[in-house]
Short mmCIF file of C-alpha atoms in Angstrom, two decimals:
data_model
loop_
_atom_site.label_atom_id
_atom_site.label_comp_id
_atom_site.label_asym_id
_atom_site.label_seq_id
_atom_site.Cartn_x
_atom_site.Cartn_y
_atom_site.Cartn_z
CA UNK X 952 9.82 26.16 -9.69
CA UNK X 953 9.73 23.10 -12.03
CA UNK X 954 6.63 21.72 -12.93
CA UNK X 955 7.94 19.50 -15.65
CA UNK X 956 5.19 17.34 -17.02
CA UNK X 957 6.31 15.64 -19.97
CA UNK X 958 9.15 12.91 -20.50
CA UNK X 959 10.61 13.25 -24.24
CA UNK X 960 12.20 9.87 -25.31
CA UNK X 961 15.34 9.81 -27.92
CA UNK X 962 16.80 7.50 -30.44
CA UNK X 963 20.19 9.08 -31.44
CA UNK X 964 22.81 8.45 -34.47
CA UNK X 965 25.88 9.63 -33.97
CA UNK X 966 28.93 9.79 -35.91
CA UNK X 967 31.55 10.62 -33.05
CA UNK X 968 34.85 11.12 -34.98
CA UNK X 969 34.47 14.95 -34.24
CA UNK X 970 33.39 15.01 -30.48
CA UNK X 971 34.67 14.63 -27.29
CA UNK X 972 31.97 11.76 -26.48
CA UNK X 973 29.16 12.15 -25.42
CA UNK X 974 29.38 13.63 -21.79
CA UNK X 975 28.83 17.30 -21.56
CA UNK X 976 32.59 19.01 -21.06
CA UNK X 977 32.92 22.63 -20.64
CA UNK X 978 35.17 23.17 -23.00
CA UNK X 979 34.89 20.55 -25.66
CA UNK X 980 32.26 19.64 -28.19
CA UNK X 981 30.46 16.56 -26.93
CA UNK X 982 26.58 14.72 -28.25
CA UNK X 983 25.33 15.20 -24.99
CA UNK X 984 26.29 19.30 -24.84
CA UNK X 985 25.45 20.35 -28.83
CA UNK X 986 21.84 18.50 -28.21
CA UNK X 987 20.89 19.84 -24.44
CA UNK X 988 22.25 23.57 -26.46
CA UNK X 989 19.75 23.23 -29.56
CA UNK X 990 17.02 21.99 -26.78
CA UNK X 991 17.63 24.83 -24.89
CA UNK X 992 16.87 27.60 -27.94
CA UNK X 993 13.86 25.45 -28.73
CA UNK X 994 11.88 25.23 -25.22
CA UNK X 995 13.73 28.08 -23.33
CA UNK X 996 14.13 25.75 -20.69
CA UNK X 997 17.13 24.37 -18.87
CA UNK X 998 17.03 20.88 -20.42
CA UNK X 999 19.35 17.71 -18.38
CA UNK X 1000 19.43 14.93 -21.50
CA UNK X 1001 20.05 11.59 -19.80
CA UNK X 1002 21.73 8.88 -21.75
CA UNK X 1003 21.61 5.44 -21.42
CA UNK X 1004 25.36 6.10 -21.15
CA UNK X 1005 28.36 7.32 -22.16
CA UNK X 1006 30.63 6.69 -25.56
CA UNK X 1007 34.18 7.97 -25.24
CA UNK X 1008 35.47 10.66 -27.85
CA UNK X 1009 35.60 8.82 -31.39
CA UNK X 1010 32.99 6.48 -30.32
CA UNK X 1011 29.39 6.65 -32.37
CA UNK X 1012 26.27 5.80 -32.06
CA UNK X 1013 23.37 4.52 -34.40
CA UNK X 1014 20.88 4.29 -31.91
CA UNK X 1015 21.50 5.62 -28.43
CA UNK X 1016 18.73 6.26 -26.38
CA UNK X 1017 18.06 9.14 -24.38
CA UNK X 1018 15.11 11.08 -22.45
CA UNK X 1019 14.71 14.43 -21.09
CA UNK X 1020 11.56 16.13 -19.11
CA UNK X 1021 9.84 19.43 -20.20
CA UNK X 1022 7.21 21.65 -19.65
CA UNK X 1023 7.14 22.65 -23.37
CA UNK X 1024 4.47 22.23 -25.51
CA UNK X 1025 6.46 20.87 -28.77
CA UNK X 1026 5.11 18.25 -30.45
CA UNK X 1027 7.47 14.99 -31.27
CA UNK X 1028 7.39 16.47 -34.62
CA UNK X 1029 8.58 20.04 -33.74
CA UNK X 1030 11.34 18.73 -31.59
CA UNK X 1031 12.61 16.33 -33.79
CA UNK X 1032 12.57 18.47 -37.14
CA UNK X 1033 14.13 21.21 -35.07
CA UNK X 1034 16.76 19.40 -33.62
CA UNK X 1035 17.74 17.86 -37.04
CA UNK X 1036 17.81 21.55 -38.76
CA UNK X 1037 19.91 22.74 -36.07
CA UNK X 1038 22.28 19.98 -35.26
CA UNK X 1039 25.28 19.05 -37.31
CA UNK X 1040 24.44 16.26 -39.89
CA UNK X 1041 26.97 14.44 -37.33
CA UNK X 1042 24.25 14.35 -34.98
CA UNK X 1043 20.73 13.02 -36.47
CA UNK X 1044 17.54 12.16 -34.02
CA UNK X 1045 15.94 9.17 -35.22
CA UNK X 1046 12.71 9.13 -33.71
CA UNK X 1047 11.38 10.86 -30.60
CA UNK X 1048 8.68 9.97 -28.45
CA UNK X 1049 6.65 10.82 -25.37
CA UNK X 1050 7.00 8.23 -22.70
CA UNK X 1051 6.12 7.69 -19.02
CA UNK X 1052 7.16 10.41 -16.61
CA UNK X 1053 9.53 7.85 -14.78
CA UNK X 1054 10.83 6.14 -17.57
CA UNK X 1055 15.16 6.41 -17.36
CA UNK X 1056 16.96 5.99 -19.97
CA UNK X 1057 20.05 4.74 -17.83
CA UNK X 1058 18.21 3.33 -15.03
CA UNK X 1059 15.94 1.56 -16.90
CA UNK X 1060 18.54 0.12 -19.59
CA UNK X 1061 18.28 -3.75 -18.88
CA UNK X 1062 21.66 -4.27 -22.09
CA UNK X 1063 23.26 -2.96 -25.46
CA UNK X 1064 24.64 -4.10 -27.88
CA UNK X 1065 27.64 -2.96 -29.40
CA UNK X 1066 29.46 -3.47 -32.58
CA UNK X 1067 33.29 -3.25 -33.22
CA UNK X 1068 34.20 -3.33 -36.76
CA UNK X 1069 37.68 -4.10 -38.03
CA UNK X 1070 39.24 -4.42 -41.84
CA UNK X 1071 42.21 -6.65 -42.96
CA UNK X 1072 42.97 -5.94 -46.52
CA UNK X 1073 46.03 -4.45 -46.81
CA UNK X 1074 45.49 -0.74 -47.52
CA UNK X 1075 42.61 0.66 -45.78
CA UNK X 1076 39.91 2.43 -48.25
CA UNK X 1077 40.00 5.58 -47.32
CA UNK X 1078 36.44 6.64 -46.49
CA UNK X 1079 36.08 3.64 -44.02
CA UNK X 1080 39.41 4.57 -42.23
CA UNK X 1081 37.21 7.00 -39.20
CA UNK X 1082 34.51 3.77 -38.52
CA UNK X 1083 36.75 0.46 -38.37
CA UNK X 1084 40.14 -0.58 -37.50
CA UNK X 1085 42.79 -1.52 -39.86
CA UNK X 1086 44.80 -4.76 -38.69
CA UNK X 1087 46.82 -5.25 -41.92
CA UNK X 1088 47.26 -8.82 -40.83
CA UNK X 1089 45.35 -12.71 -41.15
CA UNK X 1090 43.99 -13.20 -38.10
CA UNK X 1091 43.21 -16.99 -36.47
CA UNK X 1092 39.60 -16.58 -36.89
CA UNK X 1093 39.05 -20.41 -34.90
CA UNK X 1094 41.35 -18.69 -31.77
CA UNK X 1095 39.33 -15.60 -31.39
CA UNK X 1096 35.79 -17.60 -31.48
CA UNK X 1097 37.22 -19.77 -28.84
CA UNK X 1098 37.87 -16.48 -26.68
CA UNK X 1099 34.36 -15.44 -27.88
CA UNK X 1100 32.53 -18.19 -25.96
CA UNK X 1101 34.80 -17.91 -22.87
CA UNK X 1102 33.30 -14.12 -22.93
CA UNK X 1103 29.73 -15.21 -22.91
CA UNK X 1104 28.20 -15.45 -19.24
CA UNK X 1105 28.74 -13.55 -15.91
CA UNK X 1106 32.18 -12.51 -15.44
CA UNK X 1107 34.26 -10.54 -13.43
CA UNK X 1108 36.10 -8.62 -16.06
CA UNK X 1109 38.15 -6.66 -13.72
CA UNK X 1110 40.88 -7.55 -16.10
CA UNK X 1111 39.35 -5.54 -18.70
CA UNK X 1112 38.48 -2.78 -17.00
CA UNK X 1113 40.05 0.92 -17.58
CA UNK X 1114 40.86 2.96 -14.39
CA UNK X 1115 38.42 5.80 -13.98
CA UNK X 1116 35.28 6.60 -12.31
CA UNK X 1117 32.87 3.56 -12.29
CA UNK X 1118 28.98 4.81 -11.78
CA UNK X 1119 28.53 4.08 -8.97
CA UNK X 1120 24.87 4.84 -8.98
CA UNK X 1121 23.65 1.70 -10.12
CA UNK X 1122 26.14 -0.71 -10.40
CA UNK X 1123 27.27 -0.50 -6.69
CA UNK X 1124 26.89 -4.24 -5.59
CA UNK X 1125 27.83 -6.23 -8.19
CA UNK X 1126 31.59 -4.90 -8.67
CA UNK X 1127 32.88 -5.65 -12.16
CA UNK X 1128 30.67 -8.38 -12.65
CA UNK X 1129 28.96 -8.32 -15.61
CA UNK X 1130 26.86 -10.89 -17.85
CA UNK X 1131 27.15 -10.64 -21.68
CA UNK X 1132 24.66 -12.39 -23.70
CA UNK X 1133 26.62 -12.96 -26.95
CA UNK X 1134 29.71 -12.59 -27.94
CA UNK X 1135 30.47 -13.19 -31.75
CA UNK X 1136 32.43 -12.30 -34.74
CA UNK X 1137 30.73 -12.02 -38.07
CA UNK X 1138 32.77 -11.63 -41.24
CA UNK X 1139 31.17 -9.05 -44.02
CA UNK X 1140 33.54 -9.41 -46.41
CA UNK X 1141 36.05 -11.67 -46.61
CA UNK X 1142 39.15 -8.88 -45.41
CA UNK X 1143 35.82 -7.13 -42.71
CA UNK X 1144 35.03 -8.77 -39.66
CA UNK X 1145 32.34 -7.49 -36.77
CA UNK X 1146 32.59 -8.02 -33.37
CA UNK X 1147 29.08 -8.03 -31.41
CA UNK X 1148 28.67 -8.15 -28.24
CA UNK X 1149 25.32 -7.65 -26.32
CA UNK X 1150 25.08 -8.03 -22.40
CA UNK X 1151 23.52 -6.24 -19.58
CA UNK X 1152 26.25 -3.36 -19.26
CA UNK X 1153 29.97 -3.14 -19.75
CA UNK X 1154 32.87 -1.47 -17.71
CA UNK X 1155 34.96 1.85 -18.52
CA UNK X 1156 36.83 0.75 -22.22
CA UNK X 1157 35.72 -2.83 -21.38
CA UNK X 1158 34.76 -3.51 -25.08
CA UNK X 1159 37.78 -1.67 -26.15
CA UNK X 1160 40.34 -3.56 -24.07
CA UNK X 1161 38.71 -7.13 -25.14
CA UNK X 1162 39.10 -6.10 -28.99
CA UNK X 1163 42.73 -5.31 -28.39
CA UNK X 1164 43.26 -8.43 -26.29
CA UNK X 1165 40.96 -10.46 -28.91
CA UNK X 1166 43.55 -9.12 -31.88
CA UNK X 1167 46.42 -10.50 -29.79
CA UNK X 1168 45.16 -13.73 -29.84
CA UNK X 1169 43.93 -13.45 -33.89
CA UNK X 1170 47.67 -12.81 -34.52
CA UNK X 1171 48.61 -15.66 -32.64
CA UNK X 1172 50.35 -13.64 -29.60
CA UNK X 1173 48.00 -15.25 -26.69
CA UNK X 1174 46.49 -18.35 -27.11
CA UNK X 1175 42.97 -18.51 -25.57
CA UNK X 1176 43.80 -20.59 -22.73
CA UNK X 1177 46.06 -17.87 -21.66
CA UNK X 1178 42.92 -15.20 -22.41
CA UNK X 1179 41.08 -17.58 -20.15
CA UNK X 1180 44.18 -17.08 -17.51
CA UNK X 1181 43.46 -13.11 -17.85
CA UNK X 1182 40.29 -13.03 -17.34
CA UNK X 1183 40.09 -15.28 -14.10
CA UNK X 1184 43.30 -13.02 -13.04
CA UNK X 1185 41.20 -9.64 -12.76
CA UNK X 1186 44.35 -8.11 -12.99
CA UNK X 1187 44.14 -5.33 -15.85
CA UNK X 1188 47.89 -5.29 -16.96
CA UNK X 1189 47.40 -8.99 -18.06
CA UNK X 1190 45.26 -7.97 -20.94
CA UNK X 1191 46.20 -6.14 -24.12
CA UNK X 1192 46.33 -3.06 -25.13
CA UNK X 1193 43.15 -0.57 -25.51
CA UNK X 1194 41.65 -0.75 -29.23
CA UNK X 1195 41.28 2.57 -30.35
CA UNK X 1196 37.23 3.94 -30.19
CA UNK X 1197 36.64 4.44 -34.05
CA UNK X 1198 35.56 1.03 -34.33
CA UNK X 1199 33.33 0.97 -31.63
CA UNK X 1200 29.67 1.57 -32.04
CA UNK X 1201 26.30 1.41 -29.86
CA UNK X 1202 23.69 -0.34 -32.00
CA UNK X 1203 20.87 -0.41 -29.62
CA UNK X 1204 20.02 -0.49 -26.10
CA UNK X 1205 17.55 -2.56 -24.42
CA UNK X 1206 14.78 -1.96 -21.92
CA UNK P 1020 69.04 18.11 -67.64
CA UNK P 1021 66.28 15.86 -66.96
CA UNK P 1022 66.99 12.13 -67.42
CA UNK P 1023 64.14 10.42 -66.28
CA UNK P 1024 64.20 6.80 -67.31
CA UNK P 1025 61.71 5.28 -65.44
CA UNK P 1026 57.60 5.87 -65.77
CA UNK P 1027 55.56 5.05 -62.86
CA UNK P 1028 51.79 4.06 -62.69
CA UNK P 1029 49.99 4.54 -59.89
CA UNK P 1030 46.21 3.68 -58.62
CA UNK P 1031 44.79 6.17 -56.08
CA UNK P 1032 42.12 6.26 -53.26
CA UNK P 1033 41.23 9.07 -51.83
CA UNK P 1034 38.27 11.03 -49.46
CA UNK P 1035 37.80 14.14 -51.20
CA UNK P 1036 36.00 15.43 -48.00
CA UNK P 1037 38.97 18.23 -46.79
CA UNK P 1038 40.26 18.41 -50.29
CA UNK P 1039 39.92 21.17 -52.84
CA UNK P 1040 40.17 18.36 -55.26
CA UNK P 1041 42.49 16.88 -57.73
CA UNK P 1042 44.50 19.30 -59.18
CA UNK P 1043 47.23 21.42 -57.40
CA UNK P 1044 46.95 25.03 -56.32
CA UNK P 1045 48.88 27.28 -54.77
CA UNK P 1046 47.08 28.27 -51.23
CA UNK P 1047 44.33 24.59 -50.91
CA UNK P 1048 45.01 20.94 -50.02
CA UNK P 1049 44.69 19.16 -53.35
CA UNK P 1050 45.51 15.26 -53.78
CA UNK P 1051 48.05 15.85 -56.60
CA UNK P 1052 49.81 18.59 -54.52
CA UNK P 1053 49.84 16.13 -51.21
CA UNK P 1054 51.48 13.45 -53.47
CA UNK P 1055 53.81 15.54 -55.45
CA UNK P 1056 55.22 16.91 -52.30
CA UNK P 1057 55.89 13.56 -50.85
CA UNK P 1058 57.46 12.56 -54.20
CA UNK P 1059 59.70 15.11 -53.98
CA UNK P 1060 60.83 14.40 -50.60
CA UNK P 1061 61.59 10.78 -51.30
CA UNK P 1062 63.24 10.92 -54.74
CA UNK P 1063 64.63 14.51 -54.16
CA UNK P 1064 63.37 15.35 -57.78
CA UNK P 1065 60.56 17.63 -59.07
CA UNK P 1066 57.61 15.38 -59.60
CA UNK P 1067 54.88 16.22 -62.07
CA UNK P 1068 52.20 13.56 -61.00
CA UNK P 1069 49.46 13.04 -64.20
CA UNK P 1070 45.98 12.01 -63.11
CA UNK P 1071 43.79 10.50 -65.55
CA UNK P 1072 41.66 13.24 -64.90
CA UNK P 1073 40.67 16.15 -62.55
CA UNK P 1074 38.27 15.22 -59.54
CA UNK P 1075 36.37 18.55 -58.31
CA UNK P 1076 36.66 19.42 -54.75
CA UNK P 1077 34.79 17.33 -52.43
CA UNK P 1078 34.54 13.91 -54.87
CA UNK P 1079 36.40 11.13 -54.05
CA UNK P 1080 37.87 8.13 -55.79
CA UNK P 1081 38.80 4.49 -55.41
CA UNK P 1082 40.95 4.24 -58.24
CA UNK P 1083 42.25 7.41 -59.88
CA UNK P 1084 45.18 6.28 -62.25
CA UNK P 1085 48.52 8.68 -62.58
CA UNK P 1086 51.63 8.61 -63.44
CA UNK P 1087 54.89 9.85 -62.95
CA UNK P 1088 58.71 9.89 -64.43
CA UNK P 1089 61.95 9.65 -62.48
CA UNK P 1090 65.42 8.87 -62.09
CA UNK P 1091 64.68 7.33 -58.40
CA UNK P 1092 65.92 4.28 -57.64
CA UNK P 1093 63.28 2.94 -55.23
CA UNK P 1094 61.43 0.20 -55.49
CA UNK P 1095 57.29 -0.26 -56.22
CA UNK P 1096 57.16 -1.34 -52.46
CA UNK P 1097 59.58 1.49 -51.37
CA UNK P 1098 57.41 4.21 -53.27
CA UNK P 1099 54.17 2.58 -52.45
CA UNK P 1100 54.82 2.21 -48.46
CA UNK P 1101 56.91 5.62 -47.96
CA UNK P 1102 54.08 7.47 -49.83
CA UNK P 1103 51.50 5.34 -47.79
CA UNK P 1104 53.27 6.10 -44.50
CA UNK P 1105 53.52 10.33 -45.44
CA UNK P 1106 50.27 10.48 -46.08
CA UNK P 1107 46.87 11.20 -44.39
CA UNK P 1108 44.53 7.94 -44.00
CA UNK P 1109 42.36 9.82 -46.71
CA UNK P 1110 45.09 9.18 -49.56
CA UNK P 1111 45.91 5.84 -49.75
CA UNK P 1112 48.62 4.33 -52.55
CA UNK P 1113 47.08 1.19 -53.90
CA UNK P 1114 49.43 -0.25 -56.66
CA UNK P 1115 52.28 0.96 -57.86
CA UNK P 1116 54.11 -0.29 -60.94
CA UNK P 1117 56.75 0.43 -63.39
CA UNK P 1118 55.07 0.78 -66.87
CA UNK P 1119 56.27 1.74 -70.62
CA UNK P 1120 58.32 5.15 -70.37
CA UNK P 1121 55.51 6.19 -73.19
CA UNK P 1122 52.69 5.97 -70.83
CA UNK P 1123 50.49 8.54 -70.77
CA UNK P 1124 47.49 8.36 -67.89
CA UNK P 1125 45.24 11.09 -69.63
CA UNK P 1126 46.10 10.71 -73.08
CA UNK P 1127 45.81 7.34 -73.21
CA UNK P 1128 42.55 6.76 -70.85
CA UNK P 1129 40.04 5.34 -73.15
CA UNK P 1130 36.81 5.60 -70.72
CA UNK P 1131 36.07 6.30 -66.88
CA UNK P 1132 33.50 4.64 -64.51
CA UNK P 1133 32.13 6.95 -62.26
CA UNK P 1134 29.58 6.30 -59.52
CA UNK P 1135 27.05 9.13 -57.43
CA UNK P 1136 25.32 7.62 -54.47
CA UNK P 1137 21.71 8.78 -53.01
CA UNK P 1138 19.78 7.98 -49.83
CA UNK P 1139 16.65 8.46 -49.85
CA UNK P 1140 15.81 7.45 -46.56
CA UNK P 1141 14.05 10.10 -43.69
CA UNK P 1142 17.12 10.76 -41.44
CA UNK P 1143 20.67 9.99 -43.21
CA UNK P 1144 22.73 8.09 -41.15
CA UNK P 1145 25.61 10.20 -40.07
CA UNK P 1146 28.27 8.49 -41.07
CA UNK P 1147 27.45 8.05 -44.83
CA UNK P 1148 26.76 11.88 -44.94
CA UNK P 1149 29.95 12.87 -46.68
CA UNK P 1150 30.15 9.90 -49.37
CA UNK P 1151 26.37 9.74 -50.10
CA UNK P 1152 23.50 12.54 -51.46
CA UNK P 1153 20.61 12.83 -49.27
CA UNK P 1154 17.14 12.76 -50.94
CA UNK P 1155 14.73 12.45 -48.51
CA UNK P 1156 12.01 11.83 -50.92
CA UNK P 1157 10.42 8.84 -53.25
CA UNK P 1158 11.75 9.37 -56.63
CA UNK P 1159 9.90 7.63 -59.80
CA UNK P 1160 12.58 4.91 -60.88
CA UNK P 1161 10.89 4.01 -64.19
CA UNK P 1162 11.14 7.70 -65.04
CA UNK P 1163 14.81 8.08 -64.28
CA UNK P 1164 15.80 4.62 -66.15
CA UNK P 1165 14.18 6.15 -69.17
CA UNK P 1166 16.18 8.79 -68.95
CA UNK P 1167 19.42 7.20 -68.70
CA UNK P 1168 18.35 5.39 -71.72
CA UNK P 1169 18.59 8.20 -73.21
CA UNK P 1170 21.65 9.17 -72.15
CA UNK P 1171 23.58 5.68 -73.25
CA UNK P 1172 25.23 6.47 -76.65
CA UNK P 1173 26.89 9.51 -78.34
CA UNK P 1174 25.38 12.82 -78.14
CA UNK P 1175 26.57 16.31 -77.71
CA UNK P 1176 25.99 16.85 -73.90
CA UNK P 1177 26.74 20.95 -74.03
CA UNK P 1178 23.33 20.96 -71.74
CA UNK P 1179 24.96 19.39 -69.35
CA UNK P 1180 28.46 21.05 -69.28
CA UNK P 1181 29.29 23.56 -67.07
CA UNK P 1182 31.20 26.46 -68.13
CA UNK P 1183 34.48 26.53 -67.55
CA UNK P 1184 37.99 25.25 -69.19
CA UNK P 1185 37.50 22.18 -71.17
CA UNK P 1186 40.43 20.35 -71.71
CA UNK P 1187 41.61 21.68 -75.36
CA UNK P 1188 44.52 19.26 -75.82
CA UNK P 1189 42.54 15.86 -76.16
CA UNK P 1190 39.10 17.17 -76.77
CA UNK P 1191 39.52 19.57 -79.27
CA UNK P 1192 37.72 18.52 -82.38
CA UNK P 1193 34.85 16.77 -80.71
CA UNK P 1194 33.47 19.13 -78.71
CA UNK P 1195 31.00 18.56 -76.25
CA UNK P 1196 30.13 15.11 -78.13
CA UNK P 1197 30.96 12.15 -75.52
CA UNK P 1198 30.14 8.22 -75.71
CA UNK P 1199 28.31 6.94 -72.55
CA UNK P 1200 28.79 3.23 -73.09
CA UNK P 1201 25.89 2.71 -70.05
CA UNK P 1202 23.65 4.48 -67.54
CA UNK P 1203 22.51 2.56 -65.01
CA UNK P 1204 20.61 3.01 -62.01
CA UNK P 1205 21.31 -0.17 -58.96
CA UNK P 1206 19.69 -0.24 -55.75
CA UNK P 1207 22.32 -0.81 -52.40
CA UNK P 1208 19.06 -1.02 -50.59
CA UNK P 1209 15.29 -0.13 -50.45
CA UNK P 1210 16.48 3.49 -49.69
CA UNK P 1211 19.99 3.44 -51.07
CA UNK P 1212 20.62 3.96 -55.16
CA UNK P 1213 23.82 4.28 -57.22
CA UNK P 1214 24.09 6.01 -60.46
CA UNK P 1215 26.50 4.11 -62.68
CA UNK P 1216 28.31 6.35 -65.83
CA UNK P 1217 30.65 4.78 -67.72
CA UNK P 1218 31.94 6.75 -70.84
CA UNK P 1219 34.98 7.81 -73.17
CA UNK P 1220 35.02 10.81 -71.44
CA UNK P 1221 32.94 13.74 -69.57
CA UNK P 1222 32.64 17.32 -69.64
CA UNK P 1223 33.26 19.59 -66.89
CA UNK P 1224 30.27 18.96 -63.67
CA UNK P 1225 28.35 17.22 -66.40
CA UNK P 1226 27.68 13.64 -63.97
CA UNK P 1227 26.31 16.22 -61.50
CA UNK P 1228 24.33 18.23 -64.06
CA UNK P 1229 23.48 14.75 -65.11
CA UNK P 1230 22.35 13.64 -61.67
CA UNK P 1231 20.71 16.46 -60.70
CA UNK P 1232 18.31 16.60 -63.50
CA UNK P 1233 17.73 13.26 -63.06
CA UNK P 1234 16.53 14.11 -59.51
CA UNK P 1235 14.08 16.51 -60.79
CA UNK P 1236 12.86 13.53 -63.17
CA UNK P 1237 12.71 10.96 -60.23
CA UNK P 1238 10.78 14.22 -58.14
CA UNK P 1239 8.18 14.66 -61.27
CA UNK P 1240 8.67 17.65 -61.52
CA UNK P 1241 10.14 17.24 -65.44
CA UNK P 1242 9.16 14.33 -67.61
CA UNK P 1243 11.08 12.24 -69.25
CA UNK P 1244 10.16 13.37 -72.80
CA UNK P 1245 11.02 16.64 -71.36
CA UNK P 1246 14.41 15.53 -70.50
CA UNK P 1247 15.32 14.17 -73.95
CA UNK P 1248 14.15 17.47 -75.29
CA UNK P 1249 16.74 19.51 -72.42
CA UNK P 1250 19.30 16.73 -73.75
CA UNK P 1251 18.75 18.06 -77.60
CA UNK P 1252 18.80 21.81 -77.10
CA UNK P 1253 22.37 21.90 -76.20
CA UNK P 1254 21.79 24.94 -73.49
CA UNK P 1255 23.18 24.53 -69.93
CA UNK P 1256 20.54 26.89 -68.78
CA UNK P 1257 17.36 24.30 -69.10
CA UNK P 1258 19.02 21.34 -67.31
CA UNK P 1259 18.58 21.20 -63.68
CA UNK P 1260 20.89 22.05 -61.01
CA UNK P 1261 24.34 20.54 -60.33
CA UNK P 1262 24.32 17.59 -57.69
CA UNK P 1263 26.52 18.63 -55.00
CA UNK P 1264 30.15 16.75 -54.74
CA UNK P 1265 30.31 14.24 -52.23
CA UNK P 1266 28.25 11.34 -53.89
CA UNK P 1267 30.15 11.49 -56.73
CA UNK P 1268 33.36 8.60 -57.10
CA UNK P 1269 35.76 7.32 -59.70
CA UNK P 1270 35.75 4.28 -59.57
CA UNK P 1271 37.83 3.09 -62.36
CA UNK P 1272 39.66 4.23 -65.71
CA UNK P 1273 39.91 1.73 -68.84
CA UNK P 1274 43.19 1.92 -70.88
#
């Protein structure tokens, strides 16, 4: 009989070049399975960690949240330094916290941001070359930021949408619809640029299939009256092509 | 009979992460043997690739210098994109240029910037885990920058030198004796703090043997007048222990 009576609140970092994302697989390495494992030798107990979602394989993390219920007696400071010494360096746990037995790290989720990084020089340093893109190419910065704030607002972004299993848990209702606060690209360097986007939840590869489609228009391939034209189509072959998940990452998520 | 009548110059990047560092051996992934083999298969020759120096296993660079003869035809941008488009992400060919056939990149390097990175934040942020040292600990900056002090100008660094081959055929004659033209100490941020070496030349692990008694300075736990005095006795066994590889980089070597 379960009898848990404590709710254990996570801030993860991950860097996901290594895993299969973070849902649990059988057979592959994945955040979600090498964390619920270590939790599992430290409480004895059979732990369900709940993210506030899922990152594909390559994706990472700096702060995802995530919460799981126990009967153990650990304190924050137990579980956390145990985790850490266990875990691959991959794989660090910020902070952790007890929190209200009905708080949900999915459920209650009200947005994220997410950042995807890209560089431009023309040879990519090496040690960046697993967390941003290399598009060995000038981009029309004034073309993407016009895409940028047709992004902003609620959407159907059916158009940017991957086939595969939408949750249908808690997004029944409102379709492909989504609203994104902010959409914006911020230049670190002069040859780095950062797409952010923050809004209140975002469709299978939805982030990944903008950045492609965003890169078209940077190298002057779509012009964003046609990106306005795909995303009133809702037609996903319209858009371009997925960008691949090493430049993706979840900065935060909102409650 | 060897002809080669034209001397190439090369700068190098490289993640010395999955590398068993510079120099080629027989059964490990080096970056000299991953280059010379792709030499060979473009130019058809035997390639003997010179670094400026020899990187240990697990240090990285963003501008080793080498060279190379050869009765190849190809072009800078032929050599430089074929070699770029052989090789993994985390070797990348920066420049490549035709230089004086009496070129020399060891015997005629006249100094070597190297940098070794700490964080000395709580948790290390998982993707800067293989370029940067994790300290988790406040270290006493005035104590270290007293010590590199020190360090700036000529002085026979045999407590600092690990045993092993030195390099007889430019060294011989001045021993252990090197010229660090400065020793610096820059924060990245509150928690994140580069070492900066630049000298005519170092002994074998001595940055790491450096950096690691430095540590123990910055930890307290040996004093700065100490240090000086570990400095002057010329005996490997009283300096502290060798910083591990991956926060050290070359960064750049002066001709």
């Amino acid at each position: 009989m379960s009898t848990e009576n404590r709710n254990m609140k996570m801030l993860i970092a991950y860097d996901g070049t290594h895993y299969s994302g973070w849902q649990k697989q059988k057979n592959d390495r994945t955040i979600q399975g090498e964390i619920e494992c270590c939790l599992k030798r430290m409480t004895r107990e059979e732990i369900s960690l709940h993210g506030a979602g899922r990152t594909d394989a390559g994706v990472h993390a700096d702060a995802m949240c995530a919460h799981f219920l126990t009967r153990s007696v650990l304190s924050v400071t137990e579980l956390q330094r145990g985790l850490n010494s266990m875990l691959s360096g991959a794989i660090r746990i910020i902070t952790v916290e007890e929190t209200d037995l009905d708080f949900h790290a999915r459920f209650h989720a009200k947005g994220k941001l997410y950042h995807y990084s890209l560089y431009c020089g023309k040879i990519q340093p090496p040690r960046s070359r697993q967390y941003l893109l290399h598009v060995p190419l000038p981009l029309d910065l004034n073309s993407i930021h016009s895409c940028l704030a047709i992004i902003e607002g609620t959407h159907d972004f059916s158009s940017f949408e991957n086939s595969g299993s939408r949750d249908k848990t808690i997004l029944s209702g409102r379709g492909a619809i989504r609203t994104i606060h902010s959409a914006k690209l911020t230049a670190d360097r002069a040859d780095a640029f950062v797409f952010q986007f923050t809004g209140d939840g975002f469709l299978r590869n939805m982030i990944r299939n903008l950045v492609g489609t965003l890169i078209e228009v940077g190298r002057g391939r779509l012009s964003s009256k046609e990106f306005k034209a795909i995303l009133k189509a809702r037609d996903r072959s319209l858009a371009g092509r997925t960008a691949p998940p090493h430049g993706l990452c979840l900065k935060e998520v909102f409650y």
